[in-house]
Tab-separated table of C-alpha atoms in Angstrom:
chain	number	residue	atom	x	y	z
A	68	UNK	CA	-48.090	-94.692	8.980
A	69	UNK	CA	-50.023	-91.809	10.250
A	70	UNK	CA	-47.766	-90.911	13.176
A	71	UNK	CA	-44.656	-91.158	10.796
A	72	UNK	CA	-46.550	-88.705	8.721
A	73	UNK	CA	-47.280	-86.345	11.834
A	74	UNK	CA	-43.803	-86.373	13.223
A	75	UNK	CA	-42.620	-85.831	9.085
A	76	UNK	CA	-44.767	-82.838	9.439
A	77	UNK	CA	-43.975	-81.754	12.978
A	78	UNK	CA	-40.315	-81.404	11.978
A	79	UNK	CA	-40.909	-79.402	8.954
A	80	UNK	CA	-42.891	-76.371	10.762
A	81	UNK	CA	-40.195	-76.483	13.635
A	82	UNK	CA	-37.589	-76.109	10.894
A	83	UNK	CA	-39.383	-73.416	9.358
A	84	UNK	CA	-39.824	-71.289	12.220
A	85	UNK	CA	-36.255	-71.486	13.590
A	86	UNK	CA	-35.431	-70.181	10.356
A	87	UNK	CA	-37.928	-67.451	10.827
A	88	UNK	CA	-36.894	-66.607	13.834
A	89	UNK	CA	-33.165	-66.920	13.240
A	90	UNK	CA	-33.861	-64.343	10.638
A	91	UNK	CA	-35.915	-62.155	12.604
A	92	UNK	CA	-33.764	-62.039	15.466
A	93	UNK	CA	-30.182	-61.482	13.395
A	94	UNK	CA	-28.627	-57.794	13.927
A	95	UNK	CA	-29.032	-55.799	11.762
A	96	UNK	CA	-26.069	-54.397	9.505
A	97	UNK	CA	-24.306	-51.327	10.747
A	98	UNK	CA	-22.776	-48.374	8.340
A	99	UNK	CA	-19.594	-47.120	9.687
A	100	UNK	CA	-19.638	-43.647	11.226
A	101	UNK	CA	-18.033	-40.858	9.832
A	102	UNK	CA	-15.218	-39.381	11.695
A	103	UNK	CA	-15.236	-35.837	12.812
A	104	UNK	CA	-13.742	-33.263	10.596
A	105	UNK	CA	-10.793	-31.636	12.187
A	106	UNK	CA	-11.580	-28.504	14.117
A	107	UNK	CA	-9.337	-25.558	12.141
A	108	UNK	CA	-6.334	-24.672	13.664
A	109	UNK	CA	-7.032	-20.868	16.242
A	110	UNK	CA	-5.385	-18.191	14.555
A	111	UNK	CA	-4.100	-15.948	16.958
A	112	UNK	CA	-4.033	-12.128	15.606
A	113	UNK	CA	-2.113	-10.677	18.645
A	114	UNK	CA	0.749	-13.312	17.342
A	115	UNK	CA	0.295	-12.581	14.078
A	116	UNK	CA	0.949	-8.563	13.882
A	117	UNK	CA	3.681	-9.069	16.345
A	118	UNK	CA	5.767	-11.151	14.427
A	119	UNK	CA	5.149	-9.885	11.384
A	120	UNK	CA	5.362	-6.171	12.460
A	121	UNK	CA	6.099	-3.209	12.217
A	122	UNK	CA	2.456	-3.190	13.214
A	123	UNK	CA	2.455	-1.949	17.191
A	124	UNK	CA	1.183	1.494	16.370
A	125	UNK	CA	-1.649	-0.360	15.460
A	126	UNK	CA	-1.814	-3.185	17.726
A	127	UNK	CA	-2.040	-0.485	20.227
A	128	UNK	CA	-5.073	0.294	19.047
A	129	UNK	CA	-6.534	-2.997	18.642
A	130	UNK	CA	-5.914	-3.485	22.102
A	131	UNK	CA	-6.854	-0.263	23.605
A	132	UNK	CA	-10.350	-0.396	22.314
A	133	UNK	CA	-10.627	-4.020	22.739
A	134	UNK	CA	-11.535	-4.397	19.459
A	135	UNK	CA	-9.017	-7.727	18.859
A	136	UNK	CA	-11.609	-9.489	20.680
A	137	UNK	CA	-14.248	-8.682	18.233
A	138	UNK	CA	-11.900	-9.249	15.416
A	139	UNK	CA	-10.746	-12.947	16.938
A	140	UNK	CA	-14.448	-13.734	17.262
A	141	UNK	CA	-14.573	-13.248	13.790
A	142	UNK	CA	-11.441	-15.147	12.387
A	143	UNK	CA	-12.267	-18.147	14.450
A	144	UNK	CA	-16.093	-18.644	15.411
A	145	UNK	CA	-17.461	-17.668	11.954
A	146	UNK	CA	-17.300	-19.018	8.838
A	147	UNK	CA	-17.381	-15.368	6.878
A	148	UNK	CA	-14.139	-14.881	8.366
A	149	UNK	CA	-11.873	-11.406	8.373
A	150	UNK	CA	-10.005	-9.176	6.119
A	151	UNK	CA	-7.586	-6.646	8.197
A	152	UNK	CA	-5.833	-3.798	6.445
A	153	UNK	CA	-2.473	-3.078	8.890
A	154	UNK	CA	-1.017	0.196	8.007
A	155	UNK	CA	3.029	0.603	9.291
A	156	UNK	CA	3.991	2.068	12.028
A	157	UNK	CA	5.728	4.513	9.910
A	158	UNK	CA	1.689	5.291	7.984
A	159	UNK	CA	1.118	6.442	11.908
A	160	UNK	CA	4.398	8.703	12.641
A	161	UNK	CA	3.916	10.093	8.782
A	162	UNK	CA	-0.086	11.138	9.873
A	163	UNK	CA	0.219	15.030	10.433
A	164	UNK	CA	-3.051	16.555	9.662
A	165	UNK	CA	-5.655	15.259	10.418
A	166	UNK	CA	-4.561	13.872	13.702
A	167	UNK	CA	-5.650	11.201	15.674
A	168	UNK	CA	-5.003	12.322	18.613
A	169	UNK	CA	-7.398	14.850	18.868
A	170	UNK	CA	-10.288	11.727	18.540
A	171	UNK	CA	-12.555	10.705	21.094
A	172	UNK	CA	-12.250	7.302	22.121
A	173	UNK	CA	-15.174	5.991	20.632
A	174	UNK	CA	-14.287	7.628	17.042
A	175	UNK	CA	-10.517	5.809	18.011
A	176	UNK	CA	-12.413	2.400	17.792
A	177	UNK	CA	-14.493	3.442	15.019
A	178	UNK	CA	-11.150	4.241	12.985
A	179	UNK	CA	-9.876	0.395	13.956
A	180	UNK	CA	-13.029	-1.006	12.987
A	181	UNK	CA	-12.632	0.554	9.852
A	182	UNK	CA	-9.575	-1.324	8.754
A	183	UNK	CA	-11.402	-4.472	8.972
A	184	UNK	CA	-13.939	-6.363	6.351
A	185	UNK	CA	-16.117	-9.101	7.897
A	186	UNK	CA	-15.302	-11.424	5.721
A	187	UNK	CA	-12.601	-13.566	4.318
A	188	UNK	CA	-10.725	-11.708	0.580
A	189	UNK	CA	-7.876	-13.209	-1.089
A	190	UNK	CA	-6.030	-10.967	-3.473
A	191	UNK	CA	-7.854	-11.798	-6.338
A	192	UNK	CA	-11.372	-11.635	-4.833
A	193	UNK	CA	-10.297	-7.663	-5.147
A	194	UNK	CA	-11.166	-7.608	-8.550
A	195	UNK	CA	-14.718	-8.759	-8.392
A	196	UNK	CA	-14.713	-6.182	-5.389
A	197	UNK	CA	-13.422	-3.366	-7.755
A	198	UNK	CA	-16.709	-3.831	-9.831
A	199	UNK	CA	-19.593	-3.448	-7.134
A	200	UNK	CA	-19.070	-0.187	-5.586
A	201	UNK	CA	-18.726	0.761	-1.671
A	202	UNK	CA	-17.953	-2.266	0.543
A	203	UNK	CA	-18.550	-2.183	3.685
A	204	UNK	CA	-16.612	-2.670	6.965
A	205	UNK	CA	-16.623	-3.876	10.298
A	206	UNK	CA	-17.527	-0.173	11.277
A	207	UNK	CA	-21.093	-0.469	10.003
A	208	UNK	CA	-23.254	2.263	8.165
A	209	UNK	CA	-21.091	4.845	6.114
A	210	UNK	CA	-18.039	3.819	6.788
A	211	UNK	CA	-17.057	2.053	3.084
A	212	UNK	CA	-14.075	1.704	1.244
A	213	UNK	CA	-13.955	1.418	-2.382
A	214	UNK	CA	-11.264	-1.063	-4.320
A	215	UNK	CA	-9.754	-0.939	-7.688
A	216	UNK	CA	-7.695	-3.754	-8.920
A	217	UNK	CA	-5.036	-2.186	-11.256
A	218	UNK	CA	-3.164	-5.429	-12.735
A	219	UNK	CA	-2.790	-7.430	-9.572
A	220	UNK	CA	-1.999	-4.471	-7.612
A	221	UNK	CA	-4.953	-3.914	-4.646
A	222	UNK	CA	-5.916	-0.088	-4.606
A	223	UNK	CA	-7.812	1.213	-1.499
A	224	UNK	CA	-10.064	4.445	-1.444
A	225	UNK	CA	-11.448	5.906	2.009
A	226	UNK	CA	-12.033	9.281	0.796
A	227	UNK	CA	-9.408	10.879	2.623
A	228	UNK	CA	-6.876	8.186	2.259
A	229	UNK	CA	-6.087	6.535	-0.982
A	230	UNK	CA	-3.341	3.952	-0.843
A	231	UNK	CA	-2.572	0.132	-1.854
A	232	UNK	CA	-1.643	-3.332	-0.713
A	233	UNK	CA	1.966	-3.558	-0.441
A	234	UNK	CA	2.305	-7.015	1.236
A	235	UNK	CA	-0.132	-9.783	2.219
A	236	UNK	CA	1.269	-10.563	5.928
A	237	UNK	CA	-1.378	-13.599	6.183
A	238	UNK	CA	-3.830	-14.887	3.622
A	239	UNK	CA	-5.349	-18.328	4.391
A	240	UNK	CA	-8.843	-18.792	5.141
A	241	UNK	CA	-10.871	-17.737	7.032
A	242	UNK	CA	-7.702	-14.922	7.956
A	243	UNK	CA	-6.466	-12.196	5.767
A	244	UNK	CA	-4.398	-9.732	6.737
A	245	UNK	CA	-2.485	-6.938	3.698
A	246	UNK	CA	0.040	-4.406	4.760
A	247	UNK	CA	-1.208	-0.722	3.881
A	248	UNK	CA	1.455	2.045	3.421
A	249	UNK	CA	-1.593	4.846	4.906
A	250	UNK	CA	-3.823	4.814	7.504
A	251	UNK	CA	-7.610	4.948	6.424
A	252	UNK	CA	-8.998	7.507	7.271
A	253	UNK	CA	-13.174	7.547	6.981
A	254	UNK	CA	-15.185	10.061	5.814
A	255	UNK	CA	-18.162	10.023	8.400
A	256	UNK	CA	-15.245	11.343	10.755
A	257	UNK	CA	-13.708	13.870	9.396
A	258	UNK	CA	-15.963	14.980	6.625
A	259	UNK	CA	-15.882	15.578	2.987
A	260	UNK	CA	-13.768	18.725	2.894
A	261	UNK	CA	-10.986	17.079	2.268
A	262	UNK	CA	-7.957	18.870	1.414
A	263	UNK	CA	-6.445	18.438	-2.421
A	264	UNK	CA	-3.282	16.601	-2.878
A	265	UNK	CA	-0.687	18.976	-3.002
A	266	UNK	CA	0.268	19.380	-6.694
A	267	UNK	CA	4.227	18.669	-7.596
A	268	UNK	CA	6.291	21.447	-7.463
A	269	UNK	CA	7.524	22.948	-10.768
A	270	UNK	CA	11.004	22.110	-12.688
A	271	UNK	CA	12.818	25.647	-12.039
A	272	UNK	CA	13.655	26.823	-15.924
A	273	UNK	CA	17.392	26.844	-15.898
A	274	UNK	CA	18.565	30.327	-17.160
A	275	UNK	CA	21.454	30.492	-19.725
A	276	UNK	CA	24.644	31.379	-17.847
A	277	UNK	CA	25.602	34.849	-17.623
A	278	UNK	CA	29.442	35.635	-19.058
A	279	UNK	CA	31.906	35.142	-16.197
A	280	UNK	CA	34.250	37.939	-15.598
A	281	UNK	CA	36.874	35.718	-16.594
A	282	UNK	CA	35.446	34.924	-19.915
A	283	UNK	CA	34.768	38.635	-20.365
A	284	UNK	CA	39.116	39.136	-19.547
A	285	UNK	CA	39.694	36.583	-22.042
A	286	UNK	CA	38.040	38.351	-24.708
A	287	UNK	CA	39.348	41.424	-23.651
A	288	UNK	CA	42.864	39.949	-24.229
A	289	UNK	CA	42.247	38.106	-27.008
A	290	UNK	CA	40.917	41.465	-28.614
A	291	UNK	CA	43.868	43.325	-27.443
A	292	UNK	CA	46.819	42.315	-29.204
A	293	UNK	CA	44.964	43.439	-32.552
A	294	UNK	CA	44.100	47.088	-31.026
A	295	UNK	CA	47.632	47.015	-29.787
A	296	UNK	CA	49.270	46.329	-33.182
A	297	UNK	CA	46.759	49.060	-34.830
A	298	UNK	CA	47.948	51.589	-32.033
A	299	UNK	CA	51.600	51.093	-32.374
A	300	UNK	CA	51.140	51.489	-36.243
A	301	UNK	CA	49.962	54.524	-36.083
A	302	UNK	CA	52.265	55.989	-33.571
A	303	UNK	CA	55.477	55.055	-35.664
A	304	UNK	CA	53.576	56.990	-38.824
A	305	UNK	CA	53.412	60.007	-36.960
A	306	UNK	CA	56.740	59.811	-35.435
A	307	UNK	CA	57.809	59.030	-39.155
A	308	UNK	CA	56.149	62.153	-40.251
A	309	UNK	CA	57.610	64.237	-37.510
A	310	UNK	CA	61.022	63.539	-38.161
A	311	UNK	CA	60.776	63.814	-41.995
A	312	UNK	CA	59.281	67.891	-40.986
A	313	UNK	CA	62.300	68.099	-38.887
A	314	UNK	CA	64.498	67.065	-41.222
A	315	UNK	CA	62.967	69.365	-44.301
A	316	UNK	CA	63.292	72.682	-41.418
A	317	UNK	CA	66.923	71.944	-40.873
A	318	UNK	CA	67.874	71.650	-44.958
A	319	UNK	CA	65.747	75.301	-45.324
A	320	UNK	CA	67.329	77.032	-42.787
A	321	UNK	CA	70.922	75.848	-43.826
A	322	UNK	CA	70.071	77.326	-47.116
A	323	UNK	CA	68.857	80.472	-46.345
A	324	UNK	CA	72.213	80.688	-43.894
């Protein structure tokens, strides 16, 4: 009876700790692993402004002064990303005084930097823009541009340049890119004596038109067939009255005969 008791009990604790154990030693549940996000797709600026064009005036420049490689740092290993106002090739050939060509090359790159904001506007992130003052660019220190948003349409002031946005060429994040119809033109280059916008030149006052010659003739022959009737009238009184004396001369002196 005792040693069925022992074995009863003997069992029981081996159950028991296989249990324990099998709990012990069970792995434990895994959470899945989120996958990756997708790395954004490289925007290529060179690409962009030569498809898009006519921007080569100004891709020139980019190039020239190496300062696409700072700007493709900036649209693709940031997350502030880059807004680039492109002026025409047309904003370059129209630029008379003051000229660029007269620049030194480090005031050149200073002038591309300038067209560039380090970070990321849509066109209606302007109008938030329009209400806290200077913004500045890529350029650094005084070299700001001021916005106004005039119902939709994007207004740009550099001081020496005022123009708008006339086209977005790109505008998805982190890359924005608006086509400007002037080139901007900062004022920590070519200082604040800038010259005033030439007024518009005054509607000549048309003069009445002076009689013509001709119009003069016509009145002179419409007023001449009067003058000529009033002329003639008087000449066939007279002749009247000479012919009638004539006549009276003639009767006395065949009386007195």
């Amino acid at each position: 009876m005792e040693l069925s008791v022992i074995f009863i009990l003997s069992n029981t604790l081996l159950l028991l700790s296989s249990s324990a154990f099998a709990k012990t030693a069970s792995p434990p549940s895994l959470s899945p692993t989120p996958a990756p996000a997708p790395a954004p797709d490289f925007v290529n600026l060179t690409q962009l402004l030569t498809v898009a064009g006519p921007f080569h005036t100004f891709l020139n420049y980019l190039e020239s002064t190496k300062v696409i490689e700072t700007f493709q740092n900036q649209a693709n290993n940031t997350e502030e990303g880059i807004t680039i106002f492109v002026p025409k090739d047309q904003a370059f050939t129209d630029l008379k005084k003051p000229s660029l060509s007269k620049l030194t090359s480090d005031q050149i790159k200073q002038v591309t930097l300038f067209h560039a904001l380090p970070h990321f506007y849509s066109l209606a992130d302007f109008k938030n823009l329009s209400e806290t003052g200077s913004t500045p660019t890529f350029a650094g220190g005084d070299y700001t541009l001021n916005f106004t948003d005039d119902s939709g349409t994007v207004h740009i002031s550099s001081g020496w340049s005022i123009t708008k946005v006339t086209s977005a060429v790109h505008s998805t994040d982190p890359v924005a890119i608006y086509q400007v119809d002037k080139v901007l033109l900062p004022e920590a280059i070519f200082g604040t004596d800038i010259p005033p916008v030439p007024a518009p030149a005054p509607t000549p006052d048309i003069a009445p038109a002076a009689d013509s010659p001709t119009q003069q003739s016509s009145d002179s022959r419409s007023s001449s067939p009067s003058s000529s009737h009033d002329f003639s009238s008087s000449y066939k009184i007279m002749s009247y009255g000479i012919l009638i004396n004539l006549a009276l001369a003639t009767f006395g002196v065949m009386l007195i005969l």
